[in-house]
PDB file of C-alpha atoms in Angstrom:
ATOM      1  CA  UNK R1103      -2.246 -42.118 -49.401  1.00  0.00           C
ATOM      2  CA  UNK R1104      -3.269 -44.090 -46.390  1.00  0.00           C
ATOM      3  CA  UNK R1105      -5.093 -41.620 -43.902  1.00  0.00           C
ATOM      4  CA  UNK R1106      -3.165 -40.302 -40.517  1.00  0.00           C
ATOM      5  CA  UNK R1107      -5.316 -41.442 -37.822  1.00  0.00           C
ATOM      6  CA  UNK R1108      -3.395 -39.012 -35.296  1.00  0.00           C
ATOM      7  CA  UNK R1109      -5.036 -36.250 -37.812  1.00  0.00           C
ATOM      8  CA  UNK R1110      -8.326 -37.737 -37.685  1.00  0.00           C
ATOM      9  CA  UNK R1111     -10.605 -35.096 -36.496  1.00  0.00           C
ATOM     10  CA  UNK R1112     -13.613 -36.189 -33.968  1.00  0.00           C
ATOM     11  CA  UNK R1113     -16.882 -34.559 -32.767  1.00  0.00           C
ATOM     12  CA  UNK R1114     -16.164 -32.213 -29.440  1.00  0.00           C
ATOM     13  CA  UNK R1115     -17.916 -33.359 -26.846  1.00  0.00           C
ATOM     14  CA  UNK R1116     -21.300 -31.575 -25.912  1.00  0.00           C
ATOM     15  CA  UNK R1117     -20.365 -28.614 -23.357  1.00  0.00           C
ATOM     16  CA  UNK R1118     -23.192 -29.037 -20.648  1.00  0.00           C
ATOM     17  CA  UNK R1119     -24.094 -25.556 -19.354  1.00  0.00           C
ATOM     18  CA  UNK R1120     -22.324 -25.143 -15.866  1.00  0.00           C
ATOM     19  CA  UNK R1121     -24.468 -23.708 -12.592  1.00  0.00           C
ATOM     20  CA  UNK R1122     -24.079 -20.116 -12.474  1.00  0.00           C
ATOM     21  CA  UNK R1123     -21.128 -19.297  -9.815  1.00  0.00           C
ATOM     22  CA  UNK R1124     -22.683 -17.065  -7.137  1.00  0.00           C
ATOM     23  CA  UNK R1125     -19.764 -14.640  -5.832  1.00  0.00           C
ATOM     24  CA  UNK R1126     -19.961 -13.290  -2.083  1.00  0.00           C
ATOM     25  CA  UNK R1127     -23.195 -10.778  -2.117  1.00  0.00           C
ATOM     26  CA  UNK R1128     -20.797  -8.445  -0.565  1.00  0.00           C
ATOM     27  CA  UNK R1129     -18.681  -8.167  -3.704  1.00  0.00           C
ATOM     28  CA  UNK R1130     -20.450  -9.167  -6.693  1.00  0.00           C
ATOM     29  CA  UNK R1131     -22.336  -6.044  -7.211  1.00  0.00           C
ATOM     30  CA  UNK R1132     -19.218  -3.826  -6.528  1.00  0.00           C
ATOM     31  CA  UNK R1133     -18.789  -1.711  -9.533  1.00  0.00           C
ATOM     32  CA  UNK R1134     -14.832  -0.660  -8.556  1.00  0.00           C
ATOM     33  CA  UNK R1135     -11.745  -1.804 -10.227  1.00  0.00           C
ATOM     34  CA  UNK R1136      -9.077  -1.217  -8.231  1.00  0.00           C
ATOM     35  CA  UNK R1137      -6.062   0.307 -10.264  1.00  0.00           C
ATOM     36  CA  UNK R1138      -2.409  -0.387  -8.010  1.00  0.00           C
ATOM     37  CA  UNK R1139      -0.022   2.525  -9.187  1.00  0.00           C
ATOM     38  CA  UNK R1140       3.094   1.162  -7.985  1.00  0.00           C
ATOM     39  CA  UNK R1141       6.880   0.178  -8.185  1.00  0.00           C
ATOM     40  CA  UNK R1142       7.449   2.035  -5.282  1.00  0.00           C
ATOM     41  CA  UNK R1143       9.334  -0.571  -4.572  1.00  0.00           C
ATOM     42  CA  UNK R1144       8.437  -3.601  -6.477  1.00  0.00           C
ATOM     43  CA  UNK R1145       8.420  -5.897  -3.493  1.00  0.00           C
ATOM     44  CA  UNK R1146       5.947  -3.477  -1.520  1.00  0.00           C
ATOM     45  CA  UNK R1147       3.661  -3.795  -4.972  1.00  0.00           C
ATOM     46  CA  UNK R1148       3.233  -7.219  -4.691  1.00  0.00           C
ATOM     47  CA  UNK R1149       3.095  -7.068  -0.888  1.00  0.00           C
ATOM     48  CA  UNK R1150      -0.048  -4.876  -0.917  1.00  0.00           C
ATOM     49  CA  UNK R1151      -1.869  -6.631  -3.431  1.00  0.00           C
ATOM     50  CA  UNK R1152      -1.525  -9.769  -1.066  1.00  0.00           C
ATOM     51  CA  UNK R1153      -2.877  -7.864   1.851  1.00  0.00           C
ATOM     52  CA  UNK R1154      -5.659  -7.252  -1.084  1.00  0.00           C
ATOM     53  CA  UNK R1155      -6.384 -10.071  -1.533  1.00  0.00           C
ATOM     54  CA  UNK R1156      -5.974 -11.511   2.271  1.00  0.00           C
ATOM     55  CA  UNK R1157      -8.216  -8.528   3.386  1.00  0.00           C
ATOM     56  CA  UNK R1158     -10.929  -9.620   0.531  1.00  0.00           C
ATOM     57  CA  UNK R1159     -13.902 -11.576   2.403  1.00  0.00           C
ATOM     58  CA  UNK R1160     -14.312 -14.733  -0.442  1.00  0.00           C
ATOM     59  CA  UNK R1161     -14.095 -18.048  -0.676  1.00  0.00           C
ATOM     60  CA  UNK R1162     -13.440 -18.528  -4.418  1.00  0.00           C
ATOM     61  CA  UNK R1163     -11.856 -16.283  -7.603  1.00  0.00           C
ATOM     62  CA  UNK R1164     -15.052 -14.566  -8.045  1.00  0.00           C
ATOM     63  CA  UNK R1165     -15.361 -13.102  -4.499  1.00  0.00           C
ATOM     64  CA  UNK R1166     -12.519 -11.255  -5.020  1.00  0.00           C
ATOM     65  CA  UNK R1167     -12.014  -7.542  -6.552  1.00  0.00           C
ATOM     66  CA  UNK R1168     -10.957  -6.975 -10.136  1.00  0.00           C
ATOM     67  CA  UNK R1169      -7.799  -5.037 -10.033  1.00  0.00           C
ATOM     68  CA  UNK R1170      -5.079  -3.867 -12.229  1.00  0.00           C
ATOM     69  CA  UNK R1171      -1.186  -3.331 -11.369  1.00  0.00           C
ATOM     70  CA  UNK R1172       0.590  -0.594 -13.026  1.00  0.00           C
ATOM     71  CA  UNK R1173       4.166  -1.198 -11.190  1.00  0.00           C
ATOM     72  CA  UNK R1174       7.095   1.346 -12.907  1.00  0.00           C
ATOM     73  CA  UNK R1175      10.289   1.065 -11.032  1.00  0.00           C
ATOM     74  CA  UNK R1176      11.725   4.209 -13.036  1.00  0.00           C
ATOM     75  CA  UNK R1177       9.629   6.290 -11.427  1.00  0.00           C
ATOM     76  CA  UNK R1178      12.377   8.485  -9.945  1.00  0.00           C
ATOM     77  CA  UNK R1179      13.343   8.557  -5.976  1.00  0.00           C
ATOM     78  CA  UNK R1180      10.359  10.696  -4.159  1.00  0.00           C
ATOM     79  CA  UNK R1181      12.611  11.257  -1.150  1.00  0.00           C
ATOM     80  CA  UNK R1182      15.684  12.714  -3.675  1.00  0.00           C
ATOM     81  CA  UNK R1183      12.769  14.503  -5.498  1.00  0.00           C
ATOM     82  CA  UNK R1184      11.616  16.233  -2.047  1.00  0.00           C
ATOM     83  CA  UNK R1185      15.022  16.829  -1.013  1.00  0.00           C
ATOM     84  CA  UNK R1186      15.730  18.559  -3.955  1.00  0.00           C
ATOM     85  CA  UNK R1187      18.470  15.936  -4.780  1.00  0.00           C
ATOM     86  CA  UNK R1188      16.974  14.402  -8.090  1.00  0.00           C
ATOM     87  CA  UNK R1189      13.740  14.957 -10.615  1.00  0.00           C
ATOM     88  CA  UNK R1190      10.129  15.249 -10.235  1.00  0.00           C
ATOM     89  CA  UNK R1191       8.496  12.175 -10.189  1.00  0.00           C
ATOM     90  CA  UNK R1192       5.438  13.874 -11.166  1.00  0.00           C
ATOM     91  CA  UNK R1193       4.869  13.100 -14.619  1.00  0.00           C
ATOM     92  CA  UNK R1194       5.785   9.748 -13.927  1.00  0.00           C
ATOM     93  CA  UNK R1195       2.871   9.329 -11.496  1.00  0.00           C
ATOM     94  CA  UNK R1196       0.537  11.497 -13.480  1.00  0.00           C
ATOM     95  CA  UNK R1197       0.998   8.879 -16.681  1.00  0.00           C
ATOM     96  CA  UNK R1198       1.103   5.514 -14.711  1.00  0.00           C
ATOM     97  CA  UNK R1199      -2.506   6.781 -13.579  1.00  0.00           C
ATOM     98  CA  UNK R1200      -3.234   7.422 -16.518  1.00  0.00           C
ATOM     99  CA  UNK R1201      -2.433   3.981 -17.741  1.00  0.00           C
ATOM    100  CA  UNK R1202      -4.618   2.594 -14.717  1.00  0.00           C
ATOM    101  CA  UNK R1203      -7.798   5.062 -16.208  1.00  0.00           C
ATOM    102  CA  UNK R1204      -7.660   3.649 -19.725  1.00  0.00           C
ATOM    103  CA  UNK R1205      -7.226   0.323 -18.709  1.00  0.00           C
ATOM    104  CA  UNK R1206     -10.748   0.469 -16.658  1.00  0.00           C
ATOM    105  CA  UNK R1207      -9.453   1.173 -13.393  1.00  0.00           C
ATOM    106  CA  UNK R1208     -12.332   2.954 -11.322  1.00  0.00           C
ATOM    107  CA  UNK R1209     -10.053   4.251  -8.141  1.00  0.00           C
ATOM    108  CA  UNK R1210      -6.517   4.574  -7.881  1.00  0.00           C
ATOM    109  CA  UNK R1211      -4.514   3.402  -4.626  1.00  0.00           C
ATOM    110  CA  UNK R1212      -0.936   4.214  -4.267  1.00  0.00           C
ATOM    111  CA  UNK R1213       1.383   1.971  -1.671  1.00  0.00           C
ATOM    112  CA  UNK R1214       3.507   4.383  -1.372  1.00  0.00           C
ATOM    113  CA  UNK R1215       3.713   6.939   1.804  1.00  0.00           C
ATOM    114  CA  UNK R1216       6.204   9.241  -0.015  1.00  0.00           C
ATOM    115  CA  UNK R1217       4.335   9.800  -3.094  1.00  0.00           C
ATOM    116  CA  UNK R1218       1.179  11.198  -1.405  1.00  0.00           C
ATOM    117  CA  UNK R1219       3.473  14.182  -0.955  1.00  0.00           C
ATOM    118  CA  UNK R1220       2.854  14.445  -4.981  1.00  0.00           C
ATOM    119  CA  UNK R1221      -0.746  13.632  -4.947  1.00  0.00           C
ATOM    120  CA  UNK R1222      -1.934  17.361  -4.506  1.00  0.00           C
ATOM    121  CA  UNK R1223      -0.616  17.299  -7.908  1.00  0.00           C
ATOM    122  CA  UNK R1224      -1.505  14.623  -9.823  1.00  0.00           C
ATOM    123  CA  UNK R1225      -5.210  15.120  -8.361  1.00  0.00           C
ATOM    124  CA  UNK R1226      -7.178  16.819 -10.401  1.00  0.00           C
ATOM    125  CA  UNK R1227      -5.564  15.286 -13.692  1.00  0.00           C
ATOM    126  CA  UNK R1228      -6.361  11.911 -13.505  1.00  0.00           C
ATOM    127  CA  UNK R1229      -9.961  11.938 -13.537  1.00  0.00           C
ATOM    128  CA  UNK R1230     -10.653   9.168 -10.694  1.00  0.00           C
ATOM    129  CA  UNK R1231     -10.737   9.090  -7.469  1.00  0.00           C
ATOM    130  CA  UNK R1232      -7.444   8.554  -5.277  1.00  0.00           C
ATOM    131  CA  UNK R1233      -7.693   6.956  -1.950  1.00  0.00           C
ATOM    132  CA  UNK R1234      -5.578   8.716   0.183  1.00  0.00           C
ATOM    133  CA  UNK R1235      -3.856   5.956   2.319  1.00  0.00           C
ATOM    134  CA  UNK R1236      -2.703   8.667   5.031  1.00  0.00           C
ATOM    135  CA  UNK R1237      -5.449   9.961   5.483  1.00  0.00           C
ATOM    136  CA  UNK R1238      -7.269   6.608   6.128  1.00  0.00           C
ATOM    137  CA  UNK R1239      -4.225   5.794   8.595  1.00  0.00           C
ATOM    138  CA  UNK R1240      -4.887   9.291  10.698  1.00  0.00           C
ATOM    139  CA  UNK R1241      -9.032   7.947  10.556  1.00  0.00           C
ATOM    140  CA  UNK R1242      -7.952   4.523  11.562  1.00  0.00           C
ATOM    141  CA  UNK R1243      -6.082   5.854  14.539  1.00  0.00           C
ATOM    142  CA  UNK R1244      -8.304   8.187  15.735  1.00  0.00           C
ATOM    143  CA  UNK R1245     -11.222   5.142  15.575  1.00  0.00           C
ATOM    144  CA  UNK R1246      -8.651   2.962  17.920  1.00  0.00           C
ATOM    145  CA  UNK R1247      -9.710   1.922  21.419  1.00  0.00           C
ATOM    146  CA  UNK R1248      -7.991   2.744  23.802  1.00  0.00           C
ATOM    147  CA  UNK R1249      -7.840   6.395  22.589  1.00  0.00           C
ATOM    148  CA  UNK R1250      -4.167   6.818  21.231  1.00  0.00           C
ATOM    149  CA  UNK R1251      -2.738  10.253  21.792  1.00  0.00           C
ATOM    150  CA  UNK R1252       0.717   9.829  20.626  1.00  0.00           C
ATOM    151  CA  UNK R1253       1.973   7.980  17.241  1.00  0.00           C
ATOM    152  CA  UNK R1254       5.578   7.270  16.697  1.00  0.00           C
ATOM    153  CA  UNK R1255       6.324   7.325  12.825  1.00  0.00           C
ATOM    154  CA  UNK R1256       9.014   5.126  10.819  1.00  0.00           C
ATOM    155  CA  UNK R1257       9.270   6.508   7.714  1.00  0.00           C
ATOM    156  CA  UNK R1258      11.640   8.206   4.657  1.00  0.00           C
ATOM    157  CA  UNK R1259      12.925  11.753   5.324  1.00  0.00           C
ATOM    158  CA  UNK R1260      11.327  13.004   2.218  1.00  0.00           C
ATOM    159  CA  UNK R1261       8.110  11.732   4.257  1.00  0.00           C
ATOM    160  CA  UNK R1262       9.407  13.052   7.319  1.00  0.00           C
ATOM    161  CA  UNK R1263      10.320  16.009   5.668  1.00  0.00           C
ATOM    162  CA  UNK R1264       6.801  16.868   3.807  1.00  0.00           C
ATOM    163  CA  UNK R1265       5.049  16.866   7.030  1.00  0.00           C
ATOM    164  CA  UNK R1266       2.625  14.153   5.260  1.00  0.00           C
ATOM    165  CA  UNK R1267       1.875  12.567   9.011  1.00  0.00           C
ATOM    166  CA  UNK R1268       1.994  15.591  10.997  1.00  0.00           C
ATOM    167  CA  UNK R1269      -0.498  17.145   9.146  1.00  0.00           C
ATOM    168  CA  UNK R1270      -3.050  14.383   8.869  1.00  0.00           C
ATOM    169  CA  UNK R1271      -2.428  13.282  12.512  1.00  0.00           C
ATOM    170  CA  UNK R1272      -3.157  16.763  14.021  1.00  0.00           C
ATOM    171  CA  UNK R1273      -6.820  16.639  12.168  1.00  0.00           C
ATOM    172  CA  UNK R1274      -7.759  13.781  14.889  1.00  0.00           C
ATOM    173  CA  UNK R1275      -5.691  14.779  17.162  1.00  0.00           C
ATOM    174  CA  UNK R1276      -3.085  12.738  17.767  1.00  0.00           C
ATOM    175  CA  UNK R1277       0.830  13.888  18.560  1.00  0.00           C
ATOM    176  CA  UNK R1278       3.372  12.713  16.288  1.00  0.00           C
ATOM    177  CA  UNK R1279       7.343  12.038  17.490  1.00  0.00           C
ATOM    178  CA  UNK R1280      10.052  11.360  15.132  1.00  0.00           C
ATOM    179  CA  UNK R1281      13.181   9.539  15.161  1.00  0.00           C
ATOM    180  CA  UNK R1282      15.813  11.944  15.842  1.00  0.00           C
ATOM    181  CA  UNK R1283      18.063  12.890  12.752  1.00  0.00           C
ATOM    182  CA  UNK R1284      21.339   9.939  13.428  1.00  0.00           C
ATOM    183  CA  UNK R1285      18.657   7.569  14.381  1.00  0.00           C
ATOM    184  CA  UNK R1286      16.335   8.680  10.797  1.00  0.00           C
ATOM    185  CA  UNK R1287      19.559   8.580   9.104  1.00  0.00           C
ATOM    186  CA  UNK R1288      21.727   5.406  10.230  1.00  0.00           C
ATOM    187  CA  UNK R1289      18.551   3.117  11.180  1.00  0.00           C
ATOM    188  CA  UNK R1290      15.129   4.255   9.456  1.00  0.00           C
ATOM    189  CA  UNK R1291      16.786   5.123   5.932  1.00  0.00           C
ATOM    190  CA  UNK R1292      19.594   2.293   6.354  1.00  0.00           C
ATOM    191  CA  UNK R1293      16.779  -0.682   7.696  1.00  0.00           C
ATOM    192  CA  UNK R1294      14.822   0.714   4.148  1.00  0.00           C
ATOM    193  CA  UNK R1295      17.519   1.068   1.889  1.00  0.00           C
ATOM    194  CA  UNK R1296      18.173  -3.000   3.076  1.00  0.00           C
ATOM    195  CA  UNK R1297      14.909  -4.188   2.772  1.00  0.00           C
ATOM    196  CA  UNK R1298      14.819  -3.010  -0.567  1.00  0.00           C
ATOM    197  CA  UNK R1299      17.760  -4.422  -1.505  1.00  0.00           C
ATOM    198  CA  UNK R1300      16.134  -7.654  -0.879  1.00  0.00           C
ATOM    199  CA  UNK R1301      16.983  -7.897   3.236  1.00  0.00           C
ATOM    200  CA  UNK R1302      13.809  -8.478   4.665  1.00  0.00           C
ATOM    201  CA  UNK R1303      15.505 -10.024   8.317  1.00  0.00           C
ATOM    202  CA  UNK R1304      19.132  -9.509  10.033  1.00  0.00           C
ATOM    203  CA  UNK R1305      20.581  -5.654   9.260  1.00  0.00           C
ATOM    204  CA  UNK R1306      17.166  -4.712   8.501  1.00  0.00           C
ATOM    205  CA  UNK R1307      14.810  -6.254  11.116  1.00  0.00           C
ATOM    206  CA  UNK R1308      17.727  -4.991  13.967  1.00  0.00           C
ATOM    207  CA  UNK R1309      17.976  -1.229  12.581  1.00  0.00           C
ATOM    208  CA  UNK R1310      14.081  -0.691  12.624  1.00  0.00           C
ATOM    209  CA  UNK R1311      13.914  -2.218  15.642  1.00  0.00           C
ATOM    210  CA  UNK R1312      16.096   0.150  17.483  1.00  0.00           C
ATOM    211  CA  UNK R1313      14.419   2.901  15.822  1.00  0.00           C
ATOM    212  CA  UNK R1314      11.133   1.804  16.741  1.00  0.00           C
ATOM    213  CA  UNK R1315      11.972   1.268  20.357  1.00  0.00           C
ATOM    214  CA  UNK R1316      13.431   4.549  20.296  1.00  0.00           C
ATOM    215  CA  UNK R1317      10.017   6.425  19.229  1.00  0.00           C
ATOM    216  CA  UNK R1318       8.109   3.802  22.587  1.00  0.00           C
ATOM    217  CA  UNK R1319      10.407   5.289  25.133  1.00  0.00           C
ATOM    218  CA  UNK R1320       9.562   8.987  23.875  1.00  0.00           C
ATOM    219  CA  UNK R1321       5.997   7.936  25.035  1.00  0.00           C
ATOM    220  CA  UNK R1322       4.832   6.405  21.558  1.00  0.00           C
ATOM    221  CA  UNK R1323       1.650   4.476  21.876  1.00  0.00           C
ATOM    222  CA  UNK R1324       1.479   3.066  18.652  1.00  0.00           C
ATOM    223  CA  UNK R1325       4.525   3.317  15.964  1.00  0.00           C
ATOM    224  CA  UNK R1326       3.367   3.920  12.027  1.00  0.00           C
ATOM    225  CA  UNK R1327       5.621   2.108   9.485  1.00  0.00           C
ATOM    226  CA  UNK R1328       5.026   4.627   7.304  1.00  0.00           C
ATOM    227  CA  UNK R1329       7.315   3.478   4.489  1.00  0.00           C
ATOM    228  CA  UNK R1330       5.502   0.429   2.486  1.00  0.00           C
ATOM    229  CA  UNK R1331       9.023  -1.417   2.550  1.00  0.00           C
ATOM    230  CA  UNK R1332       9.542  -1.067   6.681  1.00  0.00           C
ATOM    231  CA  UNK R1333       6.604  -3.879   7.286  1.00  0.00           C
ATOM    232  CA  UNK R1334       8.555  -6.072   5.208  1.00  0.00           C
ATOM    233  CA  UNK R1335      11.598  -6.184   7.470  1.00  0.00           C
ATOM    234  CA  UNK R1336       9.930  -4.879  10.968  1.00  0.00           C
ATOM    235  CA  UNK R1337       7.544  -8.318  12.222  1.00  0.00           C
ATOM    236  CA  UNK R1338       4.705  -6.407  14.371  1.00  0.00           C
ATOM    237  CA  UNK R1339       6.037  -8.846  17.598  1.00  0.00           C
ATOM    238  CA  UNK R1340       9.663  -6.769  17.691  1.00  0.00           C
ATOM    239  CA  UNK R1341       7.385  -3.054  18.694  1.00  0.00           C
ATOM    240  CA  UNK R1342       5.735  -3.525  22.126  1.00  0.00           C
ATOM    241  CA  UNK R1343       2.873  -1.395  20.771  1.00  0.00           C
ATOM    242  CA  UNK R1344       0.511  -1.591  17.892  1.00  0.00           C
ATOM    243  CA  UNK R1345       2.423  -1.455  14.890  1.00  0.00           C
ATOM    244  CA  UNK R1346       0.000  -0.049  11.984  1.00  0.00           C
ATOM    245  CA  UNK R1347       1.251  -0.887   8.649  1.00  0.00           C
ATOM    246  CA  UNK R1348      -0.649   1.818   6.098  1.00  0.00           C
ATOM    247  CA  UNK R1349      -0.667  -0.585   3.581  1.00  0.00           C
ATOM    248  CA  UNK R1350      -3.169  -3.075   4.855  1.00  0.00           C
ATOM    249  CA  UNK R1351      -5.279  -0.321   5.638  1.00  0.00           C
ATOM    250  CA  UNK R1352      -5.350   0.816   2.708  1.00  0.00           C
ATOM    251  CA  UNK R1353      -6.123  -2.609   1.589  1.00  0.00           C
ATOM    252  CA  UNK R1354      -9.170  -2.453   4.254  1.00  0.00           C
ATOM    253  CA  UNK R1355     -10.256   1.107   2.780  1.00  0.00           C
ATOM    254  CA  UNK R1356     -10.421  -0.798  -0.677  1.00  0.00           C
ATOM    255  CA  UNK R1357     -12.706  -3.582   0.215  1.00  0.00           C
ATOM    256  CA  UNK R1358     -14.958  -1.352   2.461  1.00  0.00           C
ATOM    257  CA  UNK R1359     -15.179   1.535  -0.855  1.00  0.00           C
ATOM    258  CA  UNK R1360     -16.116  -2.117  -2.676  1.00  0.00           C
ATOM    259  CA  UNK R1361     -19.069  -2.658  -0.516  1.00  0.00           C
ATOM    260  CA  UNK R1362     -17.906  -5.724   2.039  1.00  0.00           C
ATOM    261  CA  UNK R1363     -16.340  -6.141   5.738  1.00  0.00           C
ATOM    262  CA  UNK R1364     -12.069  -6.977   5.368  1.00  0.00           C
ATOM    263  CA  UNK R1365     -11.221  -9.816   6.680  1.00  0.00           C
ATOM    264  CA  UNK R1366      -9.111  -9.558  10.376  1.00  0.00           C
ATOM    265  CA  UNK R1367      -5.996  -9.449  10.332  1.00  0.00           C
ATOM    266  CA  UNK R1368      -3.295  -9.451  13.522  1.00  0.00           C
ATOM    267  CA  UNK R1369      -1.379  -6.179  12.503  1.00  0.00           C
ATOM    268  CA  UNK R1370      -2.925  -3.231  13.522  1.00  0.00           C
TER     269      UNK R1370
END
């Protein structure tokens, strides 16, 4: 039997050691994995791990933080859950973090405003810390200059409704005013029932829009999008104020815990 030569087996080639790859000082020390519990929606998932990564000072892979996703879209509704309309999401979050511990994740972040109304009670069961992405919005606006004294805030009614923002904002404080109920109802809850649905422009982008203007002529110096989808649909041009999305400063919390300076960004 005449010998294959396509089967022929040859020597590999010599692997040359390559120069070790020097990550950004800032980072490569940083002991932190960053563990994402999310789903809250999907699309707000993958949008905060891109402000991640944006916010991440680097010029190559290895500048950049090791991180693991956990995203579980059957976590049940937190607004329903607060209104007393569906379950507990609970146990839901409590296992997803724990999912995030045993996979080596060293902090937990959670894009989701509504779900920090569960936090108290996942807290002291997960066994890491959990950066509390309200509280570093209420620190980030009382560190603004000039000196804001009244926040407008854009977010679910379960939020609304679990005092989340009142409570933080009075700690440095700062006002809050609210969308009144047909305006939470028919334009805050409608513009982020659409952007999940996939409508990130049109319906969407007009609804918060309104809304948002609404909160600026009730003397709001600065409007929160405190829902992780509302950035998605609300561009920070359409609010004549600072618009602070709490996701990317979460994002910036991250990379400062990690040891470096975020990169800028335009939103606020």
């Amino acid at each position: 039997m005449e010998p294959n030569p396509s089967l022929e087996t040859h020597p590999a080639p010599a692997i040359r050691p390559s120069p070790a790859i020097s990550p950004s000082p800032a980072i490569r020390r940083s002991p932190e994995i960053i563990g994402i519990l999310g789903g809250m929606g999907p699309a707000a998932t993958a949008d905060f791990y891109a402000k991640l990564v944006s916010t991440t000072p680097g010029a190559s892979d290895q500048d950049h933080l090791r991180t693991v996703i956990w995203s579980d879209p059957t976590i049940p509704d937190r607004t329903e859950a607060l209104l007393g309309d569906g379950p507990d999401p609970t146990p839901w979050l409590l296992d997803g973090s724990r999912v995030l511990r045993e996979a080596g994740a060293t902090v937990i972040a959670i894009p989701c405003n509504t779900a920090h109304a569960f936090v108290p009670r996942i807290a002291d069961h997960v066994g890491l810390p959990i950066v509390h992405m309200i509280d570093e919005v209420a620190q980030h606006l009382g560190a603004l200059s000039p000196r804001i004294h009244t926040a407008g805030l854009l977010a679910t009614t379960g939020t609304v409704r679990a005092h989340l923002y009142q409570e933080w904002l009075d700690s440095v404080g700062i006002r809050l005013v609210l969308p009144g109920t047909d305006s939470q109802d028919r334009e805050v809850m409608a513009g982020i029932r659409a952007v999940k649905a996939g409508d990130r422009d049109g319906p969407a982008t007009a609804l918060l829009t309104r809304a948002a203007r609404r909160l600026t002529a009730q003397g709001a110096q600065a409007v929160i999008a405190g829902c992780t989808e509302i950035p998605l649909g609300l561009p920070a041009d359409a609010v004549e104020v600072p618009l602070v999305d709490p996701a990317l400063v979460l994002a910036r919390a991250l990379v400062r815990r990690a040891g470096a300076k975020p990169t800028p960004r335009e939103a606020a």
